[in-house]
XYZ file of C-alpha atoms in Angstrom:
749
model
C 94.564 -5.653 74.405
C 96.872 -6.109 71.395
C 97.743 -9.066 69.130
C 101.347 -10.003 68.328
C 102.395 -9.880 64.658
C 101.429 -12.924 62.626
C 98.781 -14.243 65.008
C 95.055 -13.661 65.177
C 92.360 -14.633 67.605
C 90.872 -16.875 64.922
C 94.163 -18.750 64.780
C 94.102 -19.186 68.531
C 90.629 -20.678 68.301
C 91.797 -23.109 65.656
C 94.755 -24.130 67.787
C 92.419 -24.657 70.698
C 90.170 -26.907 68.611
C 93.161 -28.816 67.338
C 94.306 -29.483 70.889
C 90.806 -30.797 71.678
C 90.511 -29.015 75.029
C 87.414 -29.906 77.103
C 85.846 -26.565 76.204
C 86.681 -23.787 73.723
C 89.698 -21.842 74.975
C 89.347 -18.057 74.585
C 92.446 -16.243 75.771
C 93.620 -12.670 75.768
C 96.400 -12.319 73.255
C 98.797 -10.636 75.652
C 98.257 -13.385 78.212
C 99.080 -16.134 75.674
C 102.156 -14.232 74.585
C 103.282 -13.900 78.153
C 102.761 -17.619 78.673
C 104.717 -18.555 75.575
C 107.580 -16.160 76.354
C 108.049 -16.820 80.029
C 106.983 -20.491 79.818
C 105.001 -21.230 83.013
C 104.808 -24.828 84.090
C 101.069 -25.156 83.520
C 101.366 -24.718 79.720
C 102.484 -27.874 77.939
C 105.527 -27.897 75.694
C 103.364 -29.119 72.832
C 101.057 -26.119 73.059
C 103.998 -23.740 73.194
C 105.506 -25.307 70.078
C 102.233 -24.894 68.217
C 102.083 -21.182 68.998
C 105.794 -20.730 68.260
C 105.339 -22.468 64.915
C 102.466 -20.168 64.005
C 104.571 -17.140 64.782
C 107.638 -18.390 62.943
C 105.731 -19.260 59.731
C 104.031 -15.825 59.543
C 100.958 -17.267 57.830
C 98.991 -14.105 58.524
C 100.343 -10.596 58.109
C 97.700 -8.700 60.068
C 95.028 -9.571 62.593
C 91.353 -9.586 61.670
C 89.849 -9.078 65.082
C 90.699 -9.127 68.757
C 89.092 -10.422 71.897
C 89.331 -7.757 74.612
C 86.554 -8.677 77.021
C 87.354 -10.241 80.361
C 84.609 -12.830 79.770
C 86.648 -14.289 76.927
C 89.436 -15.282 79.262
C 89.295 -18.426 81.354
C 90.909 -18.586 84.808
C 94.596 -19.287 85.099
C 93.988 -22.664 86.692
C 92.117 -23.822 83.537
C 94.899 -22.946 81.108
C 96.456 -26.431 81.001
C 96.023 -27.712 77.458
C 96.391 -31.424 76.952
C 95.988 -33.649 73.941
C 93.311 -36.303 74.623
C 95.158 -38.638 72.266
C 97.860 -38.957 74.936
C 96.882 -41.184 77.835
C 99.646 -39.830 80.140
C 100.693 -36.346 81.210
C 104.059 -36.675 79.572
C 105.008 -33.300 78.060
C 107.656 -34.743 75.735
C 106.160 -35.341 72.289
C 107.597 -37.762 69.731
C 108.963 -36.592 66.368
C 105.857 -38.007 64.705
C 103.723 -35.742 66.865
C 105.814 -32.745 65.825
C 105.335 -33.547 62.133
C 101.636 -34.088 62.671
C 101.422 -30.726 64.449
C 103.159 -28.944 61.565
C 100.910 -30.506 58.949
C 97.735 -29.859 60.923
C 98.465 -26.205 61.619
C 99.339 -25.611 57.941
C 96.011 -27.122 56.970
C 94.261 -24.843 59.448
C 95.873 -21.709 57.979
C 95.285 -22.780 54.358
C 91.585 -23.403 55.039
C 91.288 -20.083 56.794
C 93.039 -18.125 54.046
C 91.065 -19.870 51.316
C 87.790 -18.882 52.955
C 88.835 -15.287 53.253
C 90.168 -15.189 49.660
C 86.881 -16.463 48.322
C 84.998 -13.714 50.140
C 87.234 -10.887 48.970
C 88.259 -12.183 45.570
C 91.975 -11.730 46.202
C 94.653 -13.876 44.603
C 97.353 -15.690 46.558
C 100.721 -13.966 46.759
C 104.094 -15.562 46.340
C 106.577 -15.769 49.174
C 110.102 -15.981 47.801
C 111.825 -16.194 51.153
C 109.945 -19.300 52.222
C 110.706 -21.143 49.000
C 107.083 -21.462 47.984
C 103.794 -19.663 48.050
C 101.912 -18.737 51.182
C 98.526 -17.110 51.583
C 98.278 -13.592 52.980
C 94.940 -12.625 54.407
C 93.882 -9.225 53.012
C 92.331 -6.757 55.369
C 88.637 -6.102 54.956
C 87.443 -2.529 54.326
C 85.675 -2.453 57.671
C 88.848 -3.618 59.324
C 90.846 -0.892 57.590
C 88.535 1.757 58.959
C 88.706 0.148 62.336
C 92.493 0.163 62.331
C 92.598 3.820 61.321
C 90.411 4.826 64.233
C 92.140 2.489 66.664
C 95.775 2.973 65.759
C 96.807 2.430 69.347
C 95.577 -1.184 69.158
C 98.562 -2.144 67.012
C 101.510 -3.019 69.245
C 104.918 -4.188 68.182
C 106.933 -6.836 69.934
C 109.218 -4.278 71.616
C 106.349 -3.298 73.915
C 105.418 -6.789 74.991
C 106.009 -7.687 78.654
C 109.751 -7.817 79.256
C 111.795 -8.313 82.391
C 114.772 -6.047 83.110
C 117.497 -7.059 85.529
C 119.856 -4.968 87.591
C 123.546 -5.567 87.988
C 124.226 -9.283 88.570
C 120.435 -9.771 88.509
C 120.124 -8.242 91.977
C 116.780 -6.632 91.119
C 114.014 -7.378 88.601
C 111.753 -4.869 86.852
C 108.773 -5.505 84.578
C 107.985 -3.447 81.499
C 104.243 -3.414 82.286
C 102.523 -1.984 85.383
C 101.986 -4.563 88.097
C 99.354 -2.699 90.093
C 95.758 -2.180 89.047
C 94.913 1.140 87.413
C 91.385 1.256 88.755
C 92.134 1.856 92.438
C 94.217 4.506 94.176
C 97.007 3.072 96.271
C 96.440 3.318 100.014
C 99.853 4.974 100.379
C 98.570 7.913 98.274
C 95.516 8.639 100.453
C 96.131 11.257 103.169
C 93.718 11.600 106.063
C 95.343 14.414 108.075
C 95.088 18.201 108.057
C 97.318 19.743 105.411
C 98.930 23.203 105.363
C 97.044 24.307 108.473
C 98.018 25.985 111.721
C 97.706 23.928 114.871
C 98.603 23.758 118.549
C 99.862 27.014 120.113
C 99.087 28.929 116.910
C 95.371 28.582 117.639
C 95.670 30.509 120.922
C 96.573 33.866 119.332
C 93.139 34.371 117.768
C 92.025 34.737 114.192
C 93.639 38.128 113.592
C 97.066 38.155 115.310
C 99.798 40.710 114.861
C 102.981 39.856 112.934
C 104.946 40.164 116.167
C 102.673 37.663 117.907
C 103.203 35.166 115.096
C 106.961 35.732 115.401
C 106.855 34.924 119.102
C 105.397 31.517 118.273
C 108.771 30.664 116.713
C 111.139 32.657 118.940
C 109.429 31.964 122.248
C 110.116 33.693 125.554
C 112.013 30.716 126.972
C 114.472 30.872 124.056
C 115.086 34.588 124.656
C 115.499 34.005 128.397
C 118.072 31.297 127.700
C 120.055 33.697 125.514
C 119.829 36.423 128.176
C 121.034 34.070 130.912
C 124.121 32.792 129.092
C 124.935 36.192 127.578
C 125.012 37.751 131.049
C 127.389 35.004 132.165
C 129.726 35.962 129.327
C 129.384 39.693 130.117
C 130.325 38.980 133.732
C 133.522 37.255 132.570
C 134.329 40.193 130.288
C 133.853 42.683 133.119
C 136.214 40.684 135.294
C 139.147 41.156 132.884
C 138.645 44.710 131.641
C 139.682 47.880 133.384
C 136.387 49.773 133.118
C 134.335 47.333 135.139
C 131.622 49.904 135.833
C 131.104 50.902 132.211
C 127.434 50.871 131.214
C 128.398 49.418 127.835
C 129.173 46.090 129.600
C 126.136 45.959 131.828
C 123.893 42.907 131.915
C 121.326 42.638 129.181
C 117.564 42.088 129.400
C 114.851 40.363 127.408
C 113.736 43.671 125.908
C 117.275 44.474 124.777
C 117.840 41.068 123.191
C 114.549 41.469 121.299
C 115.753 44.890 120.169
C 119.003 43.373 118.850
C 116.996 40.818 116.868
C 114.775 43.655 115.628
C 117.849 45.556 114.407
C 119.018 42.418 112.600
C 115.642 42.142 110.852
C 115.782 45.831 109.893
C 119.201 45.268 108.339
C 117.734 42.480 106.227
C 114.881 44.551 104.776
C 117.265 47.473 104.133
C 119.713 45.095 102.374
C 122.372 46.142 104.861
C 123.380 42.781 106.304
C 126.908 43.110 104.911
C 127.190 46.861 105.518
C 129.681 47.815 108.264
C 128.259 49.067 111.551
C 130.221 52.293 111.186
C 128.203 53.086 108.074
C 124.887 52.120 109.674
C 125.427 54.295 112.757
C 127.069 57.208 110.948
C 125.845 60.669 111.966
C 126.300 61.984 108.422
C 123.577 62.126 105.825
C 124.628 58.653 104.651
C 123.850 57.067 108.021
C 120.597 55.512 109.191
C 119.146 57.413 112.158
C 116.729 54.576 112.999
C 119.614 52.376 114.184
C 121.047 55.108 116.433
C 117.611 55.657 117.930
C 117.281 51.991 118.912
C 120.724 51.178 120.332
C 124.237 52.567 120.285
C 126.923 51.178 118.001
C 129.251 50.221 120.851
C 126.555 48.432 122.846
C 125.380 46.473 119.802
C 128.914 45.326 119.019
C 129.502 44.188 122.610
C 126.243 42.254 122.719
C 126.921 40.483 119.411
C 130.358 39.444 120.668
C 128.908 38.276 123.977
C 125.879 36.410 122.619
C 125.939 32.840 124.014
C 123.363 30.108 123.544
C 124.421 27.367 125.959
C 126.110 26.728 129.294
C 129.837 27.131 128.716
C 130.713 25.122 131.846
C 129.315 21.882 130.386
C 130.054 22.549 126.730
C 133.328 20.643 126.598
C 131.647 17.474 127.835
C 128.734 17.819 125.401
C 131.025 18.465 122.448
C 132.410 14.931 122.734
C 129.268 13.527 121.144
C 127.872 16.752 119.587
C 130.439 19.098 117.984
C 127.680 21.702 117.442
C 126.715 21.759 121.133
C 127.262 25.529 121.336
C 123.941 26.168 119.592
C 122.204 22.792 119.343
C 119.748 23.448 122.192
C 118.460 26.751 120.803
C 118.356 25.366 117.261
C 116.376 22.286 118.333
C 113.902 24.439 120.286
C 113.332 26.563 117.203
C 112.710 23.492 115.028
C 110.379 22.013 117.648
C 108.339 25.247 117.645
C 108.113 25.094 113.848
C 106.663 21.585 114.054
C 104.145 22.287 116.806
C 102.324 25.153 115.114
C 102.049 23.946 111.504
C 100.843 20.814 109.709
C 102.755 20.524 106.409
C 101.228 19.761 103.036
C 101.132 16.474 101.163
C 104.510 16.934 99.464
C 107.810 17.749 101.172
C 111.401 18.171 100.017
C 114.649 16.951 101.582
C 117.822 18.796 100.651
C 120.838 20.546 102.136
C 121.473 24.256 102.604
C 124.754 26.037 103.192
C 125.126 28.721 105.873
C 127.923 31.023 104.629
C 130.923 30.963 106.975
C 134.677 31.102 106.331
C 135.876 31.125 109.927
C 137.391 28.318 111.944
C 135.174 25.325 112.643
C 136.063 21.666 112.190
C 132.854 20.767 110.330
C 133.053 23.518 107.733
C 132.555 22.064 104.262
C 133.161 23.109 100.659
C 130.276 22.958 98.188
C 131.289 24.358 94.786
C 127.703 24.405 93.477
C 126.552 26.793 96.216
C 126.984 30.577 95.898
C 128.933 30.885 99.170
C 131.161 27.830 98.458
C 132.282 27.501 102.119
C 130.105 27.216 105.176
C 128.146 24.982 107.544
C 125.751 22.461 106.026
C 122.234 22.211 107.405
C 120.057 19.285 106.345
C 116.422 20.345 106.022
C 112.901 19.096 105.339
C 110.561 21.743 103.913
C 107.047 21.962 102.535
C 107.300 21.784 98.747
C 104.353 24.166 98.311
C 105.446 27.185 100.379
C 109.019 26.329 101.532
C 108.052 26.188 105.225
C 110.990 24.648 107.082
C 109.565 21.765 109.105
C 112.622 19.891 110.314
C 116.377 20.414 110.166
C 119.639 19.564 111.874
C 123.197 20.858 111.696
C 125.687 18.606 109.958
C 128.537 18.453 112.464
C 130.651 15.710 110.926
C 130.745 11.957 110.485
C 128.042 10.067 112.365
C 125.734 13.011 113.034
C 123.131 11.826 110.492
C 122.204 8.852 112.654
C 122.397 10.645 116.006
C 118.776 9.942 116.964
C 118.311 6.630 115.108
C 118.134 3.072 116.342
C 120.907 0.515 115.925
C 119.162 -1.127 112.949
C 118.628 2.235 111.217
C 122.289 3.200 111.692
C 123.326 0.221 109.566
C 121.769 1.800 106.479
C 123.560 4.205 104.152
C 124.274 7.756 105.305
C 121.803 9.463 102.889
C 119.093 7.054 104.022
C 119.871 7.841 107.679
C 119.551 11.556 106.939
C 116.088 11.226 105.381
C 114.896 8.894 108.148
C 115.988 11.364 110.827
C 114.214 14.251 109.124
C 110.993 12.400 108.297
C 110.370 10.428 111.491
C 107.772 12.916 112.649
C 105.735 12.217 109.486
C 105.536 8.436 109.787
C 102.092 7.032 109.084
C 100.739 10.133 107.315
C 101.078 8.877 103.666
C 102.873 12.064 102.628
C 105.401 12.150 99.792
C 109.063 13.150 99.997
C 111.038 14.403 96.997
C 114.838 14.391 96.989
C 117.795 14.464 94.611
C 120.076 11.632 93.558
C 122.320 11.891 96.641
C 119.469 10.788 98.908
C 117.270 8.698 96.612
C 117.735 4.939 96.476
C 115.710 1.730 96.404
C 116.714 1.129 100.017
C 115.246 4.469 101.092
C 112.017 3.916 99.123
C 111.476 0.553 100.804
C 112.192 2.005 104.254
C 109.744 4.875 103.796
C 107.044 2.598 102.400
C 107.313 0.495 105.543
C 106.222 3.626 107.467
C 103.515 4.808 105.025
C 105.566 7.432 103.198
C 106.244 7.597 99.458
C 109.371 8.765 97.654
C 110.056 10.479 94.317
C 113.559 11.397 93.249
C 116.364 11.130 90.740
C 118.847 8.255 90.812
C 122.570 8.024 90.237
C 123.408 5.862 87.244
C 125.785 3.649 89.257
C 123.033 2.204 91.450
C 123.161 -1.608 91.212
C 119.371 -1.925 90.729
C 119.409 -0.040 87.389
C 119.309 -2.342 84.320
C 121.730 -1.790 81.458
C 118.829 -1.023 79.091
C 118.003 2.106 81.137
C 121.442 3.683 80.747
C 122.255 6.347 78.163
C 122.902 5.003 74.672
C 123.354 6.655 71.317
C 120.621 4.570 69.659
C 117.842 5.769 71.999
C 115.453 8.297 70.496
C 115.279 11.801 72.019
C 112.153 12.176 74.137
C 111.669 8.431 74.559
C 110.897 6.838 77.924
C 111.580 3.399 79.335
C 109.671 2.142 82.378
C 110.383 -0.571 84.892
C 107.692 -1.625 87.358
C 107.477 -3.588 90.562
C 104.586 -3.917 92.954
C 105.902 -1.031 95.075
C 108.081 1.155 92.819
C 108.461 2.538 89.307
C 111.763 3.198 87.533
C 111.884 5.697 84.654
C 114.611 6.392 82.134
C 113.951 9.501 80.020
C 116.139 10.765 77.172
C 116.150 14.610 77.138
C 118.955 14.794 74.573
C 121.340 12.563 72.704
C 123.592 10.273 74.772
C 121.957 11.271 78.023
C 119.338 9.573 80.197
C 117.615 10.902 83.317
C 116.777 8.228 85.880
C 113.921 8.667 88.353
C 112.494 6.391 91.040
C 108.970 6.715 92.420
C 107.008 4.720 94.969
C 104.037 7.038 94.434
C 103.418 6.436 90.713
C 102.518 3.012 89.318
C 101.678 3.717 85.664
C 103.258 5.118 82.517
C 101.091 8.209 82.180
C 102.324 11.183 80.163
C 101.747 14.827 81.037
C 99.917 16.285 78.044
C 100.983 19.849 78.907
C 104.668 19.233 78.169
C 104.608 15.752 76.596
C 106.846 14.353 79.339
C 106.242 11.496 81.788
C 104.092 12.382 84.756
C 106.868 11.412 87.181
C 109.152 14.090 85.741
C 106.487 16.786 85.930
C 105.711 15.862 89.526
C 109.375 15.862 90.535
C 109.980 19.268 88.920
C 107.013 20.683 90.854
C 108.096 19.348 94.263
C 111.906 19.319 94.203
C 112.589 22.967 95.110
C 111.282 23.338 98.675
C 114.692 23.915 100.287
C 115.981 25.879 97.287
C 113.035 28.264 97.572
C 113.789 28.708 101.269
C 117.411 29.546 100.412
C 116.182 32.120 97.922
C 113.921 33.738 100.524
C 116.718 33.843 103.082
C 119.111 35.397 100.564
C 116.642 38.074 99.440
C 116.274 39.327 103.030
C 119.587 38.083 104.355
C 120.463 38.469 108.041
C 123.945 36.879 107.763
C 126.262 39.558 109.081
C 130.012 39.147 108.974
C 131.260 37.263 112.028
C 134.080 34.978 113.118
C 131.875 32.987 115.498
C 130.089 30.080 113.833
C 127.275 29.839 116.474
C 126.347 33.429 115.681
C 126.299 32.595 111.947
C 123.808 29.800 112.671
C 121.735 32.190 114.809
C 121.564 34.708 111.941
C 120.299 31.945 109.663
C 117.680 30.997 112.255
C 116.390 34.584 112.215
C 116.096 34.445 108.421
C 114.235 31.114 108.532
C 111.936 32.454 111.268
C 111.067 35.425 109.060
C 110.131 33.100 106.185
C 108.080 30.727 108.362
C 106.328 33.523 110.237
C 105.204 35.213 107.015
C 103.742 31.892 105.808
C 101.906 31.356 109.091
C 100.585 34.918 109.080
C 98.814 34.281 105.771
C 97.007 31.233 107.204
C 95.118 33.143 109.919
C 91.527 33.961 108.986
C 90.805 35.826 105.768
C 93.869 38.030 105.688
C 94.850 40.119 102.728
C 98.157 39.341 101.071
C 100.977 41.166 102.860
C 104.390 41.467 101.262
C 107.262 40.001 103.193
C 108.901 43.429 103.342
C 105.914 44.928 105.167
C 105.615 41.865 107.376
C 109.267 41.971 108.470
C 109.073 45.721 109.012
C 106.120 45.292 111.366
C 107.926 42.467 113.171
C 111.002 44.620 113.739
C 108.885 47.492 115.115
C 107.116 45.064 117.426
C 110.447 43.755 118.753
C 112.084 47.153 119.401
C 109.060 48.936 120.888
C 109.598 48.076 124.577
C 113.311 48.882 124.534
C 112.912 52.102 122.532
C 110.274 53.325 124.950
C 112.667 52.883 127.867
C 115.345 54.961 126.128
C 113.214 58.082 126.394
C 113.981 58.073 130.124
C 117.656 58.879 129.439
C 118.227 62.454 130.582
C 121.224 63.325 128.393
C 119.783 61.908 125.173
C 120.368 64.292 122.230
C 117.337 66.224 121.035
C 117.690 64.769 117.557
C 117.464 61.217 118.848
C 114.565 62.128 121.140
C 112.497 63.265 118.190
C 113.446 60.177 116.159
C 112.633 57.877 119.081
C 109.286 59.612 119.576
C 108.388 59.050 115.914
C 109.605 55.462 116.099
C 107.587 54.885 119.257
C 104.424 56.181 117.603
C 105.017 53.886 114.632
C 105.726 50.889 116.865
C 102.764 51.703 119.139
C 100.420 50.865 116.278
C 101.639 47.286 116.518
C 101.048 47.293 120.278
C 97.674 49.038 120.245
C 95.580 45.930 119.665
C 97.572 44.027 122.264
C 96.940 46.773 124.820
C 93.204 46.684 124.118
C 93.240 42.921 124.423
C 94.881 43.062 127.831
C 92.754 45.941 129.085
C 90.525 43.599 131.059
C 92.462 40.627 132.423
C 90.277 38.098 134.186
C 91.897 36.058 136.939
C 90.385 33.202 138.881
C 91.120 32.719 142.556
C 88.929 29.683 143.037
C 88.001 27.598 140.019
C 84.880 25.456 140.531
C 85.363 21.716 140.335
C 83.970 19.743 137.409
C 83.616 16.424 139.249
C 80.504 14.939 140.855
C 80.347 13.356 144.275
C 78.396 10.433 142.821
C 78.280 9.140 139.275
C 75.124 10.200 137.408
C 73.585 9.681 133.987
C 74.829 12.090 131.312
C 72.310 14.841 130.630
C 73.082 15.086 126.906
C 73.550 11.458 125.793
C 70.531 9.549 124.382
C 68.487 7.916 127.084
C 69.050 4.468 125.591
C 72.782 4.623 126.311
C 72.297 5.175 130.065
C 75.858 6.427 130.240
C 77.176 7.237 133.710
C 79.679 10.016 134.258
C 81.673 11.478 137.106
C 81.905 14.953 135.526
C 79.620 17.955 135.278
C 79.527 21.203 133.342
C 80.812 24.050 135.505
C 78.370 26.424 133.835
C 75.004 24.631 134.061
C 76.212 21.999 136.569
C 74.508 19.242 134.583
C 76.172 15.776 134.480
C 78.235 15.690 131.290
C 80.284 12.785 129.953
C 83.598 13.282 128.187
C 82.064 12.644 124.750
C 79.506 15.412 125.232
C 82.070 17.940 126.489
C 85.111 19.744 125.181
C 88.139 21.085 126.997
C 88.602 24.852 126.859
C 91.935 26.475 127.711
C 92.132 29.553 129.897
C 92.778 31.858 126.929
C 89.666 30.782 125.050
C 87.571 30.758 128.233
C 88.446 34.397 128.900
C 87.994 35.402 125.260
C 84.585 33.713 124.911
C 83.429 34.744 128.411
C 82.667 31.184 129.550
C 82.119 31.383 133.299
C 80.207 29.433 135.959
C 76.608 30.376 136.621
C 77.089 31.120 140.311
C 78.539 34.425 141.519
C 82.312 34.332 142.057
C 85.095 36.901 142.288
C 87.921 36.105 139.893
C 91.426 36.975 141.095
C 93.480 33.914 140.042
C 94.183 32.087 136.816
C 91.520 30.118 134.955
C 92.554 26.543 134.230
C 91.093 24.006 131.793
C 87.355 23.619 132.232
C 84.765 21.277 130.780
C 82.146 22.964 128.635
C 79.202 21.372 126.885
C 78.791 21.758 123.122
C 75.651 23.979 123.077
C 77.401 26.684 125.084
C 78.844 28.222 121.951
C 75.264 29.195 121.017
C 74.905 31.455 124.049
C 74.825 35.192 123.562
C 77.162 37.163 125.790
C 77.056 40.908 126.444
C 79.812 42.770 128.267
C 79.074 45.948 130.222
C 81.472 47.955 132.345
C 80.125 49.540 135.505
C 82.628 51.415 137.628
C 85.226 48.899 138.877
C 83.171 45.790 138.093
C 82.305 44.024 134.869
C 78.841 42.491 134.616
C 78.514 39.519 132.302
C 74.995 38.482 131.290
C 74.307 35.186 129.589
C 71.057 34.496 127.732
C 70.153 30.809 127.738
C 67.609 29.143 125.521
C 65.070 29.246 128.339
C 65.880 32.962 128.818
C 67.198 32.403 132.349
C 69.782 35.062 133.161
C 72.893 34.456 135.173
C 74.891 37.365 136.545
C 78.596 37.132 137.321
C 80.695 39.877 138.893
C 84.264 40.022 137.625
C 86.977 42.301 138.968
C 88.622 44.465 136.316
C 92.412 44.597 136.456
């Protein structure tokens, strides 16, 4: 704690004795200064005049000592200082009292300075400005050494507690932190899994293939939807052309659509997204034989023109409230899959991305700061650590930001609506969101704090809550910082160069710490580390771009979805088990081979296929078969259950595994040991894990159906299973702790 200039703790003690308080008043210097500056009601006017007089006279140049301990401070309710000579509580003192105060305080300072001068042997110094001589207390040698080692204890008046006001005093900031520095704010404590796979991603095992991870994002139902609506468009095309029986216009299949996506991914890793199809499918030495071996140029062009993602019969009605209805359903399914299989990290970024497109669409926008300039804006929420896209929506014009919000939320500003829509799935998780000055505002910070989310971002200088002192001025020193604090937020104004100030708002930081690595405020370092989640995603999508030239805006969005799926899938692939680092080039190459394998294999059945293509397809099939080999081994023995045993009891019984003192009754049993098992002592096992871990009932059954969810007790994971194949049957032996053996015959498919 620091003393103001011209006042010492010894002076405060003298003033306290002069006021004849019931007990000696020991106060922290900063607290007294705050009282005298702000003037609370519980400090008398007489006491404030005494302190003001001491400061104005400047009897002492430097302080001798300070009182920093909390024990030296009395409670706030005991700070009322009254003069016992006054019988009433009247705060208005007479002129005689003022003169008596002046004379008494001068006597106090003269006695104090005389005592110090006698100890040190110093002579009084003359003060010309005051019209007389005043005594200046010299600093003792011990105090000089103390001040040299504790230089930070000297504080000028510019750093005393000050209040800053926004425009028209609409908002108040304090120059000192309001919150305690000893405890971490509850909004900064996260109690959820971070940067981990979850949900459907756990069903593919610990060592999945890149293609299997891809299918978690582009699921079978999405491909089937594309196939259905594409065939409807192909049927309309066949009805108006002359060659209705041409094989180039036949209906497509799931395998063919996957092959088209695989070709698109191959174009991205070959940097051929903008290369004309004529060049890709050329038969000269400059062509790429791999594309001709997968699909013909004419068929690929027809499919890309016929690709549809929604029901065209109801599109006109849906476009009345959703201008992007042509691809909204597929896009939302993709985003939902991204959210179900991944738990994001503690820090996320909100920003916009631009899908390049110069065709005709009513919600095309112009962004001069983007490389493509023209296109379709997509608002996104991404993990700041690895740029995993977690939530996004297509900006389709005015009013789309609040499409899924309540009536009260729609009354807020448009940038606030955008962040609320993107972050609703994270409410209550105490994560942090970083954004730029278009989104960031005090209104948004308060809204997110109400749902246990924090905000860090830059501010526009025209926000009404920003005080005039925080704006750029020529007299501010380069590298200086100015802080404003409230109980919930912190405002920072940093001067990186002359006549410029950077404004940041944070509801996560509540102190004025400085990053020692770059000598900048901690808020700036944190914002620089977490602001580029969406920008990093844009960089990844541009490095392996899938945006081919097209005049159809839904297809442009679909190309961007493929690029985002490639980025997300590569991130997910690195989270499974203890995998070695795989470059994104190798990952995307393996994904493309996985997608084209089934369709390429069927092309070998074509009788008039050229010999050159047959050899290329054979080599491609061998390469792609490596990606399918593990899957084939996995599906070699498929166990099906025709009659799954029930896990319920006819009569409620005491749980076999709970402590006897609980006497817990249960209506369930373990289907393996048939012991009564309560829900707390059991865990649900899906059919995939039950087949993989060979968890079967103890009685003999023939499995020909599908295994559903079963209840399994905890100790069952300690069992040792051995699998032996004998002719057409599979014998599973289970060794229990008591060495009892159970035999189960399973049909091999």
